[in-house]
Short mmCIF file of C-alpha atoms in Angstrom, two decimals:
data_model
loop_
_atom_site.label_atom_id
_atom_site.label_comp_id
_atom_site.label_asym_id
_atom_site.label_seq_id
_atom_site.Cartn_x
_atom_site.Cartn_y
_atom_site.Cartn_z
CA UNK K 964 11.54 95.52 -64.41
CA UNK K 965 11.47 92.07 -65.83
CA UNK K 966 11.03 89.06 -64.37
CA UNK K 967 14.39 86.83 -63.33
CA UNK K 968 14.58 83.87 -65.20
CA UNK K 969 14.57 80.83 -63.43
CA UNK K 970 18.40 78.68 -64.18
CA UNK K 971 17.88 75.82 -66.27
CA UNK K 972 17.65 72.18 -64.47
CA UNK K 973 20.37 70.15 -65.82
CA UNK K 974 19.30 66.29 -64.35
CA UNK K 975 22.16 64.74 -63.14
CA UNK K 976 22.51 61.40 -63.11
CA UNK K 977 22.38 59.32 -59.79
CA UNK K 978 25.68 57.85 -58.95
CA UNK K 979 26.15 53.86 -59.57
CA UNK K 980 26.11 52.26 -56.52
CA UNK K 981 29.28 51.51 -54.57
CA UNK K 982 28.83 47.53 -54.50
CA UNK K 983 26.82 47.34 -57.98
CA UNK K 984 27.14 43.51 -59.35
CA UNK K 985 30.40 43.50 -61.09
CA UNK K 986 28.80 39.96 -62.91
CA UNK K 987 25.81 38.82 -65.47
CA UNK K 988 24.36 36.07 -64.55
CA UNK K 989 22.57 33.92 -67.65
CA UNK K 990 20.70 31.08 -65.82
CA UNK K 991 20.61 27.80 -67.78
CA UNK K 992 18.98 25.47 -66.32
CA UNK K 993 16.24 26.50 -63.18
CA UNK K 994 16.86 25.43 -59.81
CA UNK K 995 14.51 23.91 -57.03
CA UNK K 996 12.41 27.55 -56.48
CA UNK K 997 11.94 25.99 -52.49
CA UNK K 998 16.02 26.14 -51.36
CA UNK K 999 17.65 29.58 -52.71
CA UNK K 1000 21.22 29.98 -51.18
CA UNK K 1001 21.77 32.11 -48.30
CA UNK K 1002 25.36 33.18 -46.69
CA UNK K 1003 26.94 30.24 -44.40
CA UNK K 1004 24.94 27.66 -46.59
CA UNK K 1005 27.63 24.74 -47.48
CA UNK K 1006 27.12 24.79 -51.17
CA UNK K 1007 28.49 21.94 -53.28
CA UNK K 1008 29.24 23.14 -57.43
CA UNK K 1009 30.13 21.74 -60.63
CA UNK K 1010 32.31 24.49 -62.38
CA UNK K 1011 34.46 25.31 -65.36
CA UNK K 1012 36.38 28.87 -65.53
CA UNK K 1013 37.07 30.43 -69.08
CA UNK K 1014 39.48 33.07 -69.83
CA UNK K 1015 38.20 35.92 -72.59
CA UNK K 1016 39.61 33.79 -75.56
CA UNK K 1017 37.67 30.60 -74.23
CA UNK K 1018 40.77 28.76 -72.74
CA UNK K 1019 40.09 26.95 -69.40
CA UNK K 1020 41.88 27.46 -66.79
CA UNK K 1021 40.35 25.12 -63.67
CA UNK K 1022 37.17 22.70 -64.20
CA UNK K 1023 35.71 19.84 -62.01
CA UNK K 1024 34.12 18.21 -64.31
CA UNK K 1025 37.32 16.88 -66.86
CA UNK K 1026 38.07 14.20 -63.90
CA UNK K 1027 36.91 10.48 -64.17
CA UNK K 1028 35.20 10.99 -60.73
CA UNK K 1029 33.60 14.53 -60.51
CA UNK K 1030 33.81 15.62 -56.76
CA UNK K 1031 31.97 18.97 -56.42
CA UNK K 1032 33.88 21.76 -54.98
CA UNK K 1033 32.66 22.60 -51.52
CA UNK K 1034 32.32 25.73 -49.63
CA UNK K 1035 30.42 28.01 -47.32
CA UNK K 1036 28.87 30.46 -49.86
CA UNK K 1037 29.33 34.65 -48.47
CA UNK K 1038 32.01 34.32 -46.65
CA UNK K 1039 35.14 35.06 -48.82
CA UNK K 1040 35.92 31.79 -49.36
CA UNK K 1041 35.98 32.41 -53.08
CA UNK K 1042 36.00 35.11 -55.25
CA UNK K 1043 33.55 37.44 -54.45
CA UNK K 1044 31.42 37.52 -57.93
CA UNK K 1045 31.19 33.64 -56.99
CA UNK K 1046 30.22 34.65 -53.29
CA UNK K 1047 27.45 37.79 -54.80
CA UNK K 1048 26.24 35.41 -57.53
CA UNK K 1049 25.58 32.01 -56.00
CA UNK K 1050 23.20 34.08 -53.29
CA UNK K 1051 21.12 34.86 -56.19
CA UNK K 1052 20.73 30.55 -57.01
CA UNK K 1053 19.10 28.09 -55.82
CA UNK K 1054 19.80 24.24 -55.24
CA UNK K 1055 20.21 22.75 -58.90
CA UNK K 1056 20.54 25.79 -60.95
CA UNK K 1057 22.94 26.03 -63.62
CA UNK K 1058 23.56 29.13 -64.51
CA UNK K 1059 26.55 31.25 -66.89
CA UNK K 1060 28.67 33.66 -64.97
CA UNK K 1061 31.02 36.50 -66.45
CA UNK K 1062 32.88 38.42 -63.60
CA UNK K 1063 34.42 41.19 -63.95
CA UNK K 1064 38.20 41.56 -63.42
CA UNK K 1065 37.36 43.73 -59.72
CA UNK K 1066 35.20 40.67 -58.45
CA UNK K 1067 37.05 37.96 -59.77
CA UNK K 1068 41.76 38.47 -59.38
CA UNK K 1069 41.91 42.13 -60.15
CA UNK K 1070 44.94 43.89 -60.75
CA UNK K 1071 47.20 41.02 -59.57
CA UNK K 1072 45.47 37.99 -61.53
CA UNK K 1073 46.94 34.58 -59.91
CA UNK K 1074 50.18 33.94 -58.78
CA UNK K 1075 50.57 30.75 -60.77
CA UNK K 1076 49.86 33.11 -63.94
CA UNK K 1077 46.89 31.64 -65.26
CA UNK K 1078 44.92 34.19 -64.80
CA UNK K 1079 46.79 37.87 -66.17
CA UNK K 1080 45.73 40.88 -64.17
CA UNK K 1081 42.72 42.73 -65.21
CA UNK K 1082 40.88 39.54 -66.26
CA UNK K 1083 37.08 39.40 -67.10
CA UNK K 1084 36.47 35.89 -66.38
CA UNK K 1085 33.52 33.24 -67.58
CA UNK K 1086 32.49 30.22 -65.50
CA UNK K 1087 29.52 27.63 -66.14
CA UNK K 1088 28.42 26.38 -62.35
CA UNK K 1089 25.83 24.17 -61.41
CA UNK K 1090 24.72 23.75 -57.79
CA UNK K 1091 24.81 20.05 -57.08
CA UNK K 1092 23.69 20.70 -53.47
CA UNK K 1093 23.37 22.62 -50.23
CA UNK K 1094 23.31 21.99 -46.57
#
């Protein structure tokens, strides 16, 4: 009798997770390393949003008098890979995000039409403040 062979291992690869970052973050300037952001914080940013070919569709910073947008950050007050990403900064950090389509207007992009479905999206943000 011979011995049974033993079936080959194939490794499988572990699934992605469900909620993996759909961003990259490149940070540009470093923040204050004593006041990270954490969900509810009232965050104040300095943004502009690029579409793939480099065209701007909404800034803050083109207006004589830059007024910060404000917000509380994790709570779906913006799009989420601005909600995921901005818990990752800290108080004066600027920082270079591209979102993917999923976390930034999906399938539907924006009802005004800047911003065509399935849109990767690029946004340079600086976080003037947080209370």
């Amino acid at each position: 009798m011979s011995a049974a062979t033993p079936a080959a291992v194939v490794p499988t690869p572990a699934p992605a997770p469900v909620d993996a970052p759909k961003y990259k973050k490149v940070t540009t300037k470093k923040g204050d390393k004593e006041r990270k952001l954490k969900k509810g914080d009232t965050v104040y940013v300095n943004y502009t949003g690029t579409l793939p070919d480099g065209k701007v569709f909404d800034t803050n910073m083109n207006k004589k008098k830059v007024s910060p947008l404000r917000f509380k950050v994790g709570t779906g007050r913006v799009i989420k890979g601005w909600d995921e990403a901005l818990l990752t900064m800290h108080v004066g950090e600027k920082a270079r995000l591209t979102i993917e389509a999923e976390w930034a207007y999906g399938k539907k992009g924006t009802p005004d039409g800047k911003i065509p479905p399935n849109t990767d999206l690029t946004f340079e943000i600086e976080v003037v403040s947080a209370d």
